[in-house]
Structure formats: C-alpha cells, structure tokens
Amino acid sequence: MATVSVPAGTTALLLDIEGTTTPITFVKEILFPYVREHLEDYLSSHWEEDECKQDVHLLKKQIEEDMKQNRACPVHAVDQTVHTDEEKAIREVVDNVMWQMAADRKSTALKQLQGHMWRSAYASGRIKGEIYQDVVPSIKRWREQGLKVYIYSSGSVEAQKLLFGYSVEGDVLELFDGHFDTTIGAKVDAKSYERIAERIGCQPEGITFLTDVTREAKAAEEAGVNVVVVVRPGNMELTDEERAHYNLITSFSQLEPTGRA
C-alpha cells in the first residue's frame, strides 16, 4: 500500500485503539475474558468500597435508561439498598455485565467497571498492553513534525492509560496529548468529533482520525474531520466502495505529514 499524506492543515491526529494501535485479538482474547473470569470475585472483594458502589450505581442508571428505551436487558434492577442478600445482588450485577459484554455494548457504566478491573491486572503484571510495532516510532515521528496526538476509544480513559502505561513497549503515555472516551459521546455520532475539536481547540478540519471502523469514519467525516482507515489483520473487511472512498494504510509508517510523502 502506498504512502498516504496527512491532509494539509492537520494539526492533530486522533487515534482509535482496537484494530488501529492494538490488535483486536488483545481486546477480545485477553481483556474481555479477564473480566468474564474474574468479575464475581472482583465484586465480592470490593463490594463495600466506594469505587465499586459508584460502578454499580452507574450500571443501575444504565439499566433504567435501557428499560425506558425498551432495550432488551435482564429484567431485575440492580439496587444495593434493598438487597439483604449480597450474593444475590452481586449475581444480578454479573448477569447485567455479561449481557452487555455479549451484546458488545459500549456503555460508559460497563467501560468504567472494566477499567477498574483491568487496573489491578496491569499493575500486577498479569496483563501487558499490546501495541503494533509501527505505532511508537510513527507517533514519535509525527510529534517531531509538530503534530499533536490524541486517543479516542470506547474504552474508558482510565483503561486507555493502563494499556499505554503498562504496554509491551513500557510506559508510552508521554506520546499522547490527551484522551477521549464515550463520556464525550459515541464514536458513531458526528457531534462527538465536534466536541473533541472544541476541547482540543481547533476546527474539525484540523483533525485527522485513524480508525478501522467505517461507521466511525463516516461520523467523523460528517463533522468535517479528515479520516484515514487502518487495515490490520483481523479487522472487518471493507467493501469495494469503502476501499475506493477512504485513504487506507496497513501501518502507521505509511502516514506522512503533508509534503513529505
């Protein structure tokens, strides 16, 4: 695949994680199974702690929202105040989290709890964040050219910082100027990218977004953001129309600041 120039006027690069900086298999085969396997034990150990109570409260609010929107979900509500049987209450949280994960939900409530669980796994060395080999040297090169680099992922900001703070390349957090997650909006909503531009302090046209998901690419384009689609092993296949429409790269090393391609 040929070298692609960063669109003229770009001052900031916005990077997705899963399928872009990091193999999809890391998320699907390492991070998610860790949560499924350790969720009940984690809740039992931390149930009385404020952080865990806040996580459960957010899940409860999500369930209420889902019921209002008539989305299918486990019928029982999560409420720590009315259950005398702690095990039953924990079981209900587990059921809801498993249901959300099976549906590949991107809810802030789910992502926050997952991030808190991963924190202990990273800190203990049981998990190291995987990143493609071309990522770190390319970001260093882009930064040397004066570009700012941000992350935008469905995973919580805390989970993002854990992945890059405890990565196979060591702590590489200094490579990023900021992090965004679904608290700023869904990645398939154009308004999210407008808010990010406002937060960064530039026009949407000054941002180039790297993602493997064309629904996200479409939303970013609607906001006026430039898009480069990343094609990595295991990513969703693109249609011929999508391949014709988007600038494509298979490695960050192919993306060059304007005038240097």
PDB file of N, CA and C in Angstrom, residues 99-153:
ATOM      1  N   TRP A  99     -24.406  -9.730  30.025  1.00  0.00           N
ATOM      2  CA  TRP A  99     -25.344  -9.426  28.933  1.00  0.00           C
ATOM      3  C   TRP A  99     -24.811  -8.275  28.075  1.00  0.00           C
ATOM      4  N   GLN A 100     -24.324  -7.208  28.725  1.00  0.00           N
ATOM      5  CA  GLN A 100     -23.788  -6.065  27.971  1.00  0.00           C
ATOM      6  C   GLN A 100     -22.573  -6.475  27.136  1.00  0.00           C
ATOM      7  N   MET A 101     -21.696  -7.296  27.723  1.00  0.00           N
ATOM      8  CA  MET A 101     -20.500  -7.724  27.000  1.00  0.00           C
ATOM      9  C   MET A 101     -20.859  -8.631  25.824  1.00  0.00           C
ATOM     10  N   ALA A 102     -21.835  -9.502  26.008  1.00  0.00           N
ATOM     11  CA  ALA A 102     -22.260 -10.394  24.917  1.00  0.00           C
ATOM     12  C   ALA A 102     -22.833  -9.593  23.752  1.00  0.00           C
ATOM     13  N   ALA A 103     -23.450  -8.455  24.090  1.00  0.00           N
ATOM     14  CA  ALA A 103     -24.042  -7.592  23.057  1.00  0.00           C
ATOM     15  C   ALA A 103     -23.032  -6.569  22.531  1.00  0.00           C
ATOM     16  N   ASP A 104     -21.769  -6.643  23.038  1.00  0.00           N
ATOM     17  CA  ASP A 104     -20.709  -5.698  22.662  1.00  0.00           C
ATOM     18  C   ASP A 104     -21.152  -4.257  22.885  1.00  0.00           C
ATOM     19  N   ARG A 105     -21.794  -4.038  24.029  1.00  0.00           N
ATOM     20  CA  ARG A 105     -22.232  -2.685  24.387  1.00  0.00           C
ATOM     21  C   ARG A 105     -21.028  -1.801  24.666  1.00  0.00           C
ATOM     22  N   LYS A 106     -21.195  -0.493  24.424  1.00  0.00           N
ATOM     23  CA  LYS A 106     -20.107   0.464  24.666  1.00  0.00           C
ATOM     24  C   LYS A 106     -20.508   1.434  25.782  1.00  0.00           C
ATOM     25  N   SER A 107     -21.386   1.028  26.671  1.00  0.00           N
ATOM     26  CA  SER A 107     -21.894   1.933  27.699  1.00  0.00           C
ATOM     27  C   SER A 107     -20.772   2.390  28.630  1.00  0.00           C
ATOM     28  N   THR A 108     -20.875   3.641  29.057  1.00  0.00           N
ATOM     29  CA  THR A 108     -19.874   4.201  29.970  1.00  0.00           C
ATOM     30  C   THR A 108     -19.831   3.400  31.268  1.00  0.00           C
ATOM     31  N   ALA A 109     -21.000   2.955  31.750  1.00  0.00           N
ATOM     32  CA  ALA A 109     -21.060   2.182  33.001  1.00  0.00           C
ATOM     33  C   ALA A 109     -20.240   0.899  32.893  1.00  0.00           C
ATOM     34  N   LEU A 110     -20.406   0.188  31.782  1.00  0.00           N
ATOM     35  CA  LEU A 110     -19.663  -1.055  31.571  1.00  0.00           C
ATOM     36  C   LEU A 110     -18.172  -0.773  31.457  1.00  0.00           C
ATOM     37  N   LYS A 111     -17.816   0.223  30.663  1.00  0.00           N
ATOM     38  CA  LYS A 111     -16.406   0.515  30.407  1.00  0.00           C
ATOM     39  C   LYS A 111     -15.687   0.966  31.679  1.00  0.00           C
ATOM     40  N   GLN A 112     -16.404   1.686  32.551  1.00  0.00           N
ATOM     41  CA  GLN A 112     -15.783   2.138  33.799  1.00  0.00           C
ATOM     42  C   GLN A 112     -15.456   0.948  34.696  1.00  0.00           C
ATOM     43  N   LEU A 113     -16.399   0.026  34.847  1.00  0.00           N
ATOM     44  CA  LEU A 113     -16.156  -1.156  35.679  1.00  0.00           C
ATOM     45  C   LEU A 113     -15.015  -1.995  35.103  1.00  0.00           C
ATOM     46  N   GLN A 114     -15.034  -2.204  33.786  1.00  0.00           N
ATOM     47  CA  GLN A 114     -13.958  -2.972  33.157  1.00  0.00           C
ATOM     48  C   GLN A 114     -12.604  -2.323  33.425  1.00  0.00           C
ATOM     49  N   GLY A 115     -12.537  -1.010  33.297  1.00  0.00           N
ATOM     50  CA  GLY A 115     -11.278  -0.290  33.513  1.00  0.00           C
ATOM     51  C   GLY A 115     -10.747  -0.487  34.927  1.00  0.00           C
ATOM     52  N   HIS A 116     -11.653  -0.471  35.895  1.00  0.00           N
ATOM     53  CA  HIS A 116     -11.231  -0.666  37.281  1.00  0.00           C
ATOM     54  C   HIS A 116     -10.713  -2.090  37.510  1.00  0.00           C
ATOM     55  N   MET A 117     -11.310  -3.052  36.827  1.00  0.00           N
ATOM     56  CA  MET A 117     -10.836  -4.432  36.951  1.00  0.00           C
ATOM     57  C   MET A 117      -9.473  -4.610  36.288  1.00  0.00           C
ATOM     58  N   TRP A 118      -9.303  -4.010  35.135  1.00  0.00           N
ATOM     59  CA  TRP A 118      -8.028  -4.157  34.411  1.00  0.00           C
ATOM     60  C   TRP A 118      -6.876  -3.488  35.149  1.00  0.00           C
ATOM     61  N   ARG A 119      -7.181  -2.439  35.913  1.00  0.00           N
ATOM     62  CA  ARG A 119      -6.131  -1.699  36.619  1.00  0.00           C
ATOM     63  C   ARG A 119      -5.270  -2.639  37.478  1.00  0.00           C
ATOM     64  N   SER A 120      -5.938  -3.502  38.262  1.00  0.00           N
ATOM     65  CA  SER A 120      -5.170  -4.409  39.139  1.00  0.00           C
ATOM     66  C   SER A 120      -4.411  -5.444  38.321  1.00  0.00           C
ATOM     67  N   ALA A 121      -4.985  -5.866  37.186  1.00  0.00           N
ATOM     68  CA  ALA A 121      -4.325  -6.870  36.333  1.00  0.00           C
ATOM     69  C   ALA A 121      -3.066  -6.296  35.689  1.00  0.00           C
ATOM     70  N   TYR A 122      -3.138  -5.050  35.226  1.00  0.00           N
ATOM     71  CA  TYR A 122      -1.956  -4.397  34.648  1.00  0.00           C
ATOM     72  C   TYR A 122      -0.892  -4.165  35.715  1.00  0.00           C
ATOM     73  N   ALA A 123      -1.325  -3.619  36.851  1.00  0.00           N
ATOM     74  CA  ALA A 123      -0.371  -3.258  37.904  1.00  0.00           C
ATOM     75  C   ALA A 123       0.393  -4.479  38.421  1.00  0.00           C
ATOM     76  N   SER A 124      -0.283  -5.640  38.430  1.00  0.00           N
ATOM     77  CA  SER A 124       0.360  -6.860  38.931  1.00  0.00           C
ATOM     78  C   SER A 124       1.205  -7.551  37.861  1.00  0.00           C
ATOM     79  N   GLY A 125       1.125  -7.050  36.614  1.00  0.00           N
ATOM     80  CA  GLY A 125       1.892  -7.645  35.527  1.00  0.00           C
ATOM     81  C   GLY A 125       1.206  -8.828  34.859  1.00  0.00           C
ATOM     82  N   ARG A 126      -0.039  -9.127  35.279  1.00  0.00           N
ATOM     83  CA  ARG A 126      -0.761 -10.239  34.647  1.00  0.00           C
ATOM     84  C   ARG A 126      -1.141  -9.902  33.203  1.00  0.00           C
ATOM     85  N   ILE A 127      -1.284  -8.611  32.915  1.00  0.00           N
ATOM     86  CA  ILE A 127      -1.628  -8.164  31.563  1.00  0.00           C
ATOM     87  C   ILE A 127      -0.658  -7.059  31.159  1.00  0.00           C
ATOM     88  N   LYS A 128      -0.194  -7.108  29.908  1.00  0.00           N
ATOM     89  CA  LYS A 128       0.576  -6.006  29.322  1.00  0.00           C
ATOM     90  C   LYS A 128      -0.143  -5.547  28.060  1.00  0.00           C
ATOM     91  N   GLY A 129      -0.249  -4.236  27.880  1.00  0.00           N
ATOM     92  CA  GLY A 129      -0.964  -3.697  26.726  1.00  0.00           C
ATOM     93  C   GLY A 129      -0.231  -3.964  25.426  1.00  0.00           C
ATOM     94  N   GLU A 130      -0.916  -4.578  24.480  1.00  0.00           N
ATOM     95  CA  GLU A 130      -0.303  -4.858  23.175  1.00  0.00           C
ATOM     96  C   GLU A 130      -0.478  -3.664  22.240  1.00  0.00           C
ATOM     97  N   ILE A 131       0.587  -3.304  21.567  1.00  0.00           N
ATOM     98  CA  ILE A 131       0.510  -2.282  20.520  1.00  0.00           C
ATOM     99  C   ILE A 131       1.351  -2.745  19.332  1.00  0.00           C
ATOM    100  N   TYR A 132       0.873  -2.417  18.141  1.00  0.00           N
ATOM    101  CA  TYR A 132       1.616  -2.805  16.939  1.00  0.00           C
ATOM    102  C   TYR A 132       2.998  -2.152  16.935  1.00  0.00           C
ATOM    103  N   GLN A 133       3.971  -2.857  16.346  1.00  0.00           N
ATOM    104  CA  GLN A 133       5.364  -2.385  16.376  1.00  0.00           C
ATOM    105  C   GLN A 133       5.568  -1.057  15.657  1.00  0.00           C
ATOM    106  N   ASP A 134       4.709  -0.728  14.697  1.00  0.00           N
ATOM    107  CA  ASP A 134       4.882   0.517  13.939  1.00  0.00           C
ATOM    108  C   ASP A 134       4.337   1.739  14.676  1.00  0.00           C
ATOM    109  N   VAL A 135       3.625   1.524  15.787  1.00  0.00           N
ATOM    110  CA  VAL A 135       2.897   2.620  16.442  1.00  0.00           C
ATOM    111  C   VAL A 135       3.832   3.622  17.121  1.00  0.00           C
ATOM    112  N   VAL A 136       4.679   3.148  18.029  1.00  0.00           N
ATOM    113  CA  VAL A 136       5.514   4.073  18.806  1.00  0.00           C
ATOM    114  C   VAL A 136       6.471   4.885  17.926  1.00  0.00           C
ATOM    115  N   PRO A 137       7.255   4.245  17.035  1.00  0.00           N
ATOM    116  CA  PRO A 137       8.163   5.061  16.208  1.00  0.00           C
ATOM    117  C   PRO A 137       7.426   6.057  15.312  1.00  0.00           C
ATOM    118  N   SER A 138       6.253   5.680  14.817  1.00  0.00           N
ATOM    119  CA  SER A 138       5.493   6.586  13.944  1.00  0.00           C
ATOM    120  C   SER A 138       4.966   7.790  14.722  1.00  0.00           C
ATOM    121  N   ILE A 139       4.433   7.548  15.920  1.00  0.00           N
ATOM    122  CA  ILE A 139       3.925   8.664  16.724  1.00  0.00           C
ATOM    123  C   ILE A 139       5.070   9.613  17.091  1.00  0.00           C
ATOM    124  N   LYS A 140       6.227   9.068  17.415  1.00  0.00           N
ATOM    125  CA  LYS A 140       7.386   9.917  17.716  1.00  0.00           C
ATOM    126  C   LYS A 140       7.738  10.787  16.514  1.00  0.00           C
ATOM    127  N   ARG A 141       7.678  10.203  15.325  1.00  0.00           N
ATOM    128  CA  ARG A 141       7.991  10.935  14.088  1.00  0.00           C
ATOM    129  C   ARG A 141       6.966  12.045  13.848  1.00  0.00           C
ATOM    130  N   TRP A 142       5.672  11.713  14.041  1.00  0.00           N
ATOM    131  CA  TRP A 142       4.625  12.724  13.842  1.00  0.00           C
ATOM    132  C   TRP A 142       4.784  13.877  14.823  1.00  0.00           C
ATOM    133  N   ARG A 143       5.115  13.540  16.057  1.00  0.00           N
ATOM    134  CA  ARG A 143       5.274  14.592  17.073  1.00  0.00           C
ATOM    135  C   ARG A 143       6.478  15.484  16.752  1.00  0.00           C
ATOM    136  N   GLU A 144       7.535  14.884  16.222  1.00  0.00           N
ATOM    137  CA  GLU A 144       8.707  15.671  15.815  1.00  0.00           C
ATOM    138  C   GLU A 144       8.350  16.670  14.705  1.00  0.00           C
ATOM    139  N   GLN A 145       7.322  16.296  13.911  1.00  0.00           N
ATOM    140  CA  GLN A 145       6.860  17.177  12.828  1.00  0.00           C
ATOM    141  C   GLN A 145       5.870  18.229  13.341  1.00  0.00           C
ATOM    142  N   GLY A 146       5.637  18.241  14.669  1.00  0.00           N
ATOM    143  CA  GLY A 146       4.781  19.277  15.254  1.00  0.00           C
ATOM    144  C   GLY A 146       3.321  18.898  15.404  1.00  0.00           C
ATOM    145  N   LEU A 147       2.970  17.636  15.098  1.00  0.00           N
ATOM    146  CA  LEU A 147       1.569  17.205  15.238  1.00  0.00           C
ATOM    147  C   LEU A 147       1.283  16.788  16.679  1.00  0.00           C
ATOM    148  N   LYS A 148       0.079  17.109  17.143  1.00  0.00           N
ATOM    149  CA  LYS A 148      -0.376  16.617  18.444  1.00  0.00           C
ATOM    150  C   LYS A 148      -1.083  15.282  18.207  1.00  0.00           C
ATOM    151  N   VAL A 149      -1.067  14.413  19.198  1.00  0.00           N
ATOM    152  CA  VAL A 149      -1.645  13.074  19.045  1.00  0.00           C
ATOM    153  C   VAL A 149      -2.570  12.779  20.230  1.00  0.00           C
ATOM    154  N   TYR A 150      -3.811  12.410  19.899  1.00  0.00           N
ATOM    155  CA  TYR A 150      -4.823  12.115  20.911  1.00  0.00           C
ATOM    156  C   TYR A 150      -5.401  10.715  20.681  1.00  0.00           C
ATOM    157  N   ILE A 151      -5.968  10.148  21.741  1.00  0.00           N
ATOM    158  CA  ILE A 151      -6.651   8.856  21.655  1.00  0.00           C
ATOM    159  C   ILE A 151      -8.152   9.080  21.815  1.00  0.00           C
ATOM    160  N   TYR A 152      -8.951   8.375  21.012  1.00  0.00           N
ATOM    161  CA  TYR A 152     -10.413   8.360  21.186  1.00  0.00           C
ATOM    162  C   TYR A 152     -10.867   6.918  21.071  1.00  0.00           C
ATOM    163  N   SER A 153     -11.305   6.353  22.187  1.00  0.00           N
ATOM    164  CA  SER A 153     -11.686   4.941  22.225  1.00  0.00           C
ATOM    165  C   SER A 153     -12.961   4.763  23.033  1.00  0.00           C
TER     166      SER A 153
END
